[in-house]
mmCIF file of C-alpha atoms in Angstrom:
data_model
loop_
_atom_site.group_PDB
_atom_site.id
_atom_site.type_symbol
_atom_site.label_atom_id
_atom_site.label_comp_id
_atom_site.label_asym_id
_atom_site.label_seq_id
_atom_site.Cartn_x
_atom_site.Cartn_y
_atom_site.Cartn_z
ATOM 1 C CA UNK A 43 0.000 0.000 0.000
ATOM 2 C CA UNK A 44 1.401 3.673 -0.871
ATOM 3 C CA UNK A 45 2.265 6.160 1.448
ATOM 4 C CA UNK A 46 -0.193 8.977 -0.545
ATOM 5 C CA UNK A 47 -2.531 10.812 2.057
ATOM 6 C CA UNK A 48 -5.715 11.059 0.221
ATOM 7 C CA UNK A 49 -8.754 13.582 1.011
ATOM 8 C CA UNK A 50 -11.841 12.007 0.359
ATOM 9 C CA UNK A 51 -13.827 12.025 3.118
ATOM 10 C CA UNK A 52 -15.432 15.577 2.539
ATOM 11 C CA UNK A 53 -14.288 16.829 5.712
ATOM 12 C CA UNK A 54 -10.585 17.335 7.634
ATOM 13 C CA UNK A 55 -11.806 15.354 10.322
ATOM 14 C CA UNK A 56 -12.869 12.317 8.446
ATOM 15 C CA UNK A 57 -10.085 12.392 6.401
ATOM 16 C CA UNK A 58 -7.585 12.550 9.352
ATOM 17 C CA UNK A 59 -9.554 9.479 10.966
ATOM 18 C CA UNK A 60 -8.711 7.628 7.873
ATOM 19 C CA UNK A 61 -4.880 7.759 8.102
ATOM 20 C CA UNK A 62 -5.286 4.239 9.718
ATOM 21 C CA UNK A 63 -6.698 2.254 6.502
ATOM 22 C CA UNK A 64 -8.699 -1.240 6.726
ATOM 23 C CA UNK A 65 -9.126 -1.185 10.167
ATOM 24 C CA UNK A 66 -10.930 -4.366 10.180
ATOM 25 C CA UNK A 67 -8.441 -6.301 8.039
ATOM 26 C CA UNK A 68 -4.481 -5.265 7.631
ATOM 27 C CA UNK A 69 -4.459 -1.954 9.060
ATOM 28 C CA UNK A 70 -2.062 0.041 7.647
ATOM 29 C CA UNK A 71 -0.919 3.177 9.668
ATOM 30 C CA UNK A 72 -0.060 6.360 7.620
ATOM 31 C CA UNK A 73 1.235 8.470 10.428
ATOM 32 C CA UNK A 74 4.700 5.938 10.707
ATOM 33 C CA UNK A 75 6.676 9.104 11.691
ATOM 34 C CA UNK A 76 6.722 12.686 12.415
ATOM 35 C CA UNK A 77 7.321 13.651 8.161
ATOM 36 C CA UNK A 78 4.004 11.933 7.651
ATOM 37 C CA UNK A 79 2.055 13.064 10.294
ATOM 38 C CA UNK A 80 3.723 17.295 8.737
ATOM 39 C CA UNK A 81 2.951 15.931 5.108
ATOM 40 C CA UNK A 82 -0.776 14.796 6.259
ATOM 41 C CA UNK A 83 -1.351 18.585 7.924
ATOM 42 C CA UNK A 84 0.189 20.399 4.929
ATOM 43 C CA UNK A 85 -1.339 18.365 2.143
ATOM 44 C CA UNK A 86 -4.755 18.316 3.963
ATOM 45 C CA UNK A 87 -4.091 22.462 3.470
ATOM 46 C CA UNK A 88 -5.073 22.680 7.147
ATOM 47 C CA UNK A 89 -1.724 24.668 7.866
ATOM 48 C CA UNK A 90 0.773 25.947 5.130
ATOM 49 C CA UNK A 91 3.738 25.230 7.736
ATOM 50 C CA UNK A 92 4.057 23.226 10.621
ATOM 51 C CA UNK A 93 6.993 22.802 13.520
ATOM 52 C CA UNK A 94 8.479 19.283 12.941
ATOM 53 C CA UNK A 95 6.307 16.751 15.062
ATOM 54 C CA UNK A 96 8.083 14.509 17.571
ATOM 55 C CA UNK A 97 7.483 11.308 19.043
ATOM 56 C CA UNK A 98 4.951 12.646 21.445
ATOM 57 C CA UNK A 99 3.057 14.735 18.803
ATOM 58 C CA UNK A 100 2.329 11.317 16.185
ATOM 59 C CA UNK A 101 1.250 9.908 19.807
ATOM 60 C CA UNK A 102 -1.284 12.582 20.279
ATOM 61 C CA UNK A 103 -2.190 12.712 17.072
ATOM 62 C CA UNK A 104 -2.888 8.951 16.610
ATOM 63 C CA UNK A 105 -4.971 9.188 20.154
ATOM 64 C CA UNK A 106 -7.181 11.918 18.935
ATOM 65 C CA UNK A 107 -7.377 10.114 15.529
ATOM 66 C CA UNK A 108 -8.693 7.000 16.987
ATOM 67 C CA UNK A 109 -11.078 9.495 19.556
ATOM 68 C CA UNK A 110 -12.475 11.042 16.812
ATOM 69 C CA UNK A 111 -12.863 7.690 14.620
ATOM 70 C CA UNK A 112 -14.939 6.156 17.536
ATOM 71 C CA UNK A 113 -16.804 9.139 17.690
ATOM 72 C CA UNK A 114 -17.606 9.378 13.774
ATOM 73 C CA UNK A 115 -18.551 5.520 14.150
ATOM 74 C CA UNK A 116 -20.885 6.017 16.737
ATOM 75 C CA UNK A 117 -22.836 8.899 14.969
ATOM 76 C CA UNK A 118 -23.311 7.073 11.789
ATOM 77 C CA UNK A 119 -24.495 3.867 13.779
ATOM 78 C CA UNK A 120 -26.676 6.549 15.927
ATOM 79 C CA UNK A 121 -25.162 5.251 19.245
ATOM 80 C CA UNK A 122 -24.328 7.633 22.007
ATOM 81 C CA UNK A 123 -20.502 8.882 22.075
ATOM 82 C CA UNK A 124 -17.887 7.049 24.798
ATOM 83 C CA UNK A 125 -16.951 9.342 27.670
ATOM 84 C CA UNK A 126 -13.331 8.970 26.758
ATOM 85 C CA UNK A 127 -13.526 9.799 23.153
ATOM 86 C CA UNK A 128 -15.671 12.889 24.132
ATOM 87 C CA UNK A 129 -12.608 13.938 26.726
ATOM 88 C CA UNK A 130 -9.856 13.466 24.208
ATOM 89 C CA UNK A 131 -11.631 15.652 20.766
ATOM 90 C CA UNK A 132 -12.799 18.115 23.313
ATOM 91 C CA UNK A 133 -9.615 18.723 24.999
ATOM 92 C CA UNK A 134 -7.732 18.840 21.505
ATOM 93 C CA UNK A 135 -10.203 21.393 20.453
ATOM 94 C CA UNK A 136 -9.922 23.307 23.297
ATOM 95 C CA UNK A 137 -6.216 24.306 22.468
ATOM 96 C CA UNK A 138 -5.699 27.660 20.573
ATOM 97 C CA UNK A 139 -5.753 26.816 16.709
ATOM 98 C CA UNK A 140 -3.386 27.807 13.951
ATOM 99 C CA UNK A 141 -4.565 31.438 12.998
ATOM 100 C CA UNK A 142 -4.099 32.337 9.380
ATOM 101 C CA UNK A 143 -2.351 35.382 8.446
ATOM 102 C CA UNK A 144 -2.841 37.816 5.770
ATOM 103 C CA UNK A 145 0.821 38.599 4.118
ATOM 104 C CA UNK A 146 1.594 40.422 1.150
ATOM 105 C CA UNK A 147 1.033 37.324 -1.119
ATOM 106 C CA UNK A 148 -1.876 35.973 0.283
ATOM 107 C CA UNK A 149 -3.260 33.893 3.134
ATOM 108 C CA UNK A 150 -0.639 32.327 5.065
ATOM 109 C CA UNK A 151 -0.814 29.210 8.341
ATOM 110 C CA UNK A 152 1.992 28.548 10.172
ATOM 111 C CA UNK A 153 1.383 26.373 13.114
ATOM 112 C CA UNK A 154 2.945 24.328 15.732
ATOM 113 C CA UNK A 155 1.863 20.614 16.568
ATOM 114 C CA UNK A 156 -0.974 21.418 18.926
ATOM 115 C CA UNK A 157 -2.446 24.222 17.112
ATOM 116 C CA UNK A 158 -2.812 21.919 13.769
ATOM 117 C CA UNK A 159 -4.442 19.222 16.066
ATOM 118 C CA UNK A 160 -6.747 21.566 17.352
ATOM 119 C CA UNK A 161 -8.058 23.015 14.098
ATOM 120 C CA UNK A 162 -8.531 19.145 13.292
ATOM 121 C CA UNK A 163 -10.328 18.375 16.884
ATOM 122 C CA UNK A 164 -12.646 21.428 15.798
ATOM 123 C CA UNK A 165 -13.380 20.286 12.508
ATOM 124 C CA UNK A 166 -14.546 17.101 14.569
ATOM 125 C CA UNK A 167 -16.783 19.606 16.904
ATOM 126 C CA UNK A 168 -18.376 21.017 14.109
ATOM 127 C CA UNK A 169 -18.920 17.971 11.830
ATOM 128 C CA UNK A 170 -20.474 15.701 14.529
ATOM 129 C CA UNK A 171 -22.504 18.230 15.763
ATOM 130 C CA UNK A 172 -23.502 20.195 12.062
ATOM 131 C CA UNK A 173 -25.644 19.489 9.324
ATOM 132 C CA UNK A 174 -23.643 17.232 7.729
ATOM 133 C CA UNK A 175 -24.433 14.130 10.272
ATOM 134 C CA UNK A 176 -27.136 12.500 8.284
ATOM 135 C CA UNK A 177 -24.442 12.750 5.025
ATOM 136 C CA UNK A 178 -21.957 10.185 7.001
ATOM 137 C CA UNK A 179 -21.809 7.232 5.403
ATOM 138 C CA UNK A 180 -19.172 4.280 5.905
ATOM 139 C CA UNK A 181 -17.565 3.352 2.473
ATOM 140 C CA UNK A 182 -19.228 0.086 1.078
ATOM 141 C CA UNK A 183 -16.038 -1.611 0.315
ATOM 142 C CA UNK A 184 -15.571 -4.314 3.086
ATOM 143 C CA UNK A 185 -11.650 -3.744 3.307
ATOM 144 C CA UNK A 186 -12.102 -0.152 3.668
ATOM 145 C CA UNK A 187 -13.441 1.705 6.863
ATOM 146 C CA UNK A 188 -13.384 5.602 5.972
ATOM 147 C CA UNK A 189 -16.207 7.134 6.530
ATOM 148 C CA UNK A 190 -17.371 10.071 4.267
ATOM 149 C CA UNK A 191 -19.978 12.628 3.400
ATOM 150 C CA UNK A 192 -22.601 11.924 0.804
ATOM 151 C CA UNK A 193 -23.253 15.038 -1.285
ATOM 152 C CA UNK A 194 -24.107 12.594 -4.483
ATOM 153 C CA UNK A 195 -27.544 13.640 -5.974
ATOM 154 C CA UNK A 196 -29.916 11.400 -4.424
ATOM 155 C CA UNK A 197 -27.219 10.046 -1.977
ATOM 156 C CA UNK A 198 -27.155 6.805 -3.146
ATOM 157 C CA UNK A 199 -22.762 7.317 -3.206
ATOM 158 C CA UNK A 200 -21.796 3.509 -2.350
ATOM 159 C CA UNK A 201 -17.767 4.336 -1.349
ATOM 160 C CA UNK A 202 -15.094 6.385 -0.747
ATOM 161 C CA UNK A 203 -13.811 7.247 -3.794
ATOM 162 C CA UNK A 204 -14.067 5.764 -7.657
ATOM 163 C CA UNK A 205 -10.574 5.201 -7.347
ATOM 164 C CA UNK A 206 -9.619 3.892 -4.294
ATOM 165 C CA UNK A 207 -12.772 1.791 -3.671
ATOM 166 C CA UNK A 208 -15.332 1.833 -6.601
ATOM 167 C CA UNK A 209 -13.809 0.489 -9.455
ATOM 168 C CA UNK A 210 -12.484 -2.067 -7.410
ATOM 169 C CA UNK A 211 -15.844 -3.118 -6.201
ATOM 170 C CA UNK A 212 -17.603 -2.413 -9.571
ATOM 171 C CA UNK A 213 -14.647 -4.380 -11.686
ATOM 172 C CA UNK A 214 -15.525 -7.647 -8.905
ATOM 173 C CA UNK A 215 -19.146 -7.485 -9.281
ATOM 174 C CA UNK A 216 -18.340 -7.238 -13.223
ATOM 175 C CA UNK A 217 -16.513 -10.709 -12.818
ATOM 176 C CA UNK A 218 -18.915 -12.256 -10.464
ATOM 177 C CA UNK A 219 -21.299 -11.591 -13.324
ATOM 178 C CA UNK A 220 -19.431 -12.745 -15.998
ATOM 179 C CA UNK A 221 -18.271 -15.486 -13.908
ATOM 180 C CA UNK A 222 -21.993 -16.478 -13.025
ATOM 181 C CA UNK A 223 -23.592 -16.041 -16.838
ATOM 182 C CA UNK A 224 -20.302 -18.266 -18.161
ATOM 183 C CA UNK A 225 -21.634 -21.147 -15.474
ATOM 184 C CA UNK A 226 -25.320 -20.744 -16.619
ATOM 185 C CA UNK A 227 -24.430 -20.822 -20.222
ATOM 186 C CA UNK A 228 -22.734 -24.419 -19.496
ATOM 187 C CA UNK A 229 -24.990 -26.359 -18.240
#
């Protein structure tokens, strides 16, 4: 599996949950050092710059991933949130953000560790407890446990993304057809 932070979710939050793929099968962690965990907050366009994370700051940041993931999962199964997921996002969000600057060329973020979190623990505020809720969906691909927002027309969106998860399912239902109309036609 590739390294390549992807932004599919339609929202910060939901994609930063996602940096641990196929939680249910091989999970594969994204954030394996600090330089992923700075490429994953400047490619998400959260921050333009960001201190160099340490050990302690991929810790934090994998704890309030997995806070916010269990919190995601229990709105889109409409259970109530866990005490200690609740503690973790809201303490996160609590810290002072990553203000954006006006320079000469434009808008510019520069932000330390905890101020990038935070703008991510808010995103997680305001997503879980916004409009958006009844647009969660969990991707339809068995292997794949993001969870996104459904802005399709009619939201009948079935996954992630085309390319990470739909041809993949549509190409094996494709086969299973063929495979299926091939074993009728013998008989």
């Amino acid at each position: 599996m590739n390294l390549e932070h992807v932004f599919l979710c339609g929202n910060p939050a939901l994609d930063f949950a996602a940096t641990l793929r196929a939680r249910r099968s091989v999970r594969f962690e994204m954030f394996v050092s600090g330089d992923r965990l700075d490429a994953w907050y400047l490619e998400s366009g959260i921050v333009d710059a960001v201190t160099p994370a340490g050990e302690s700051d991929v810790e934090r940041a994998v704890t309030v991933r997995e806070a916010i993931y269990e919190l995601v999962t229990a709105r889109v199964a409409e259970e109530a949130f866990g005490r200690g997921a609740l503690a973790v996002v809201n303490d996160a969000a609590r810290r002072p953000p990553a203000a954006p600057q006006l320079t000469a060329t434009g808008r510019w973020t520069d932000a330390t560790q905890e101020e990038a979190l935070s703008v991510v623990a808010r995103n997680a505020v305001e997503l879980l407890s916004g409009a958006d809720v009844p647009l969660m969906k969990e991707c339809g691909n068995p292997e794949c446990t993001r969870v996104y927002i459904d802005r399709s027309r009619g939201r009948r969106r079935q996954w992630c993304g085309m390319d990470s998860c739909g041809n993949k399912l549509k190409a094996a239902a494709y086969r299973a057809r063929k495979k299926q109309a091939q074993a009728v036609g013998a008989r």
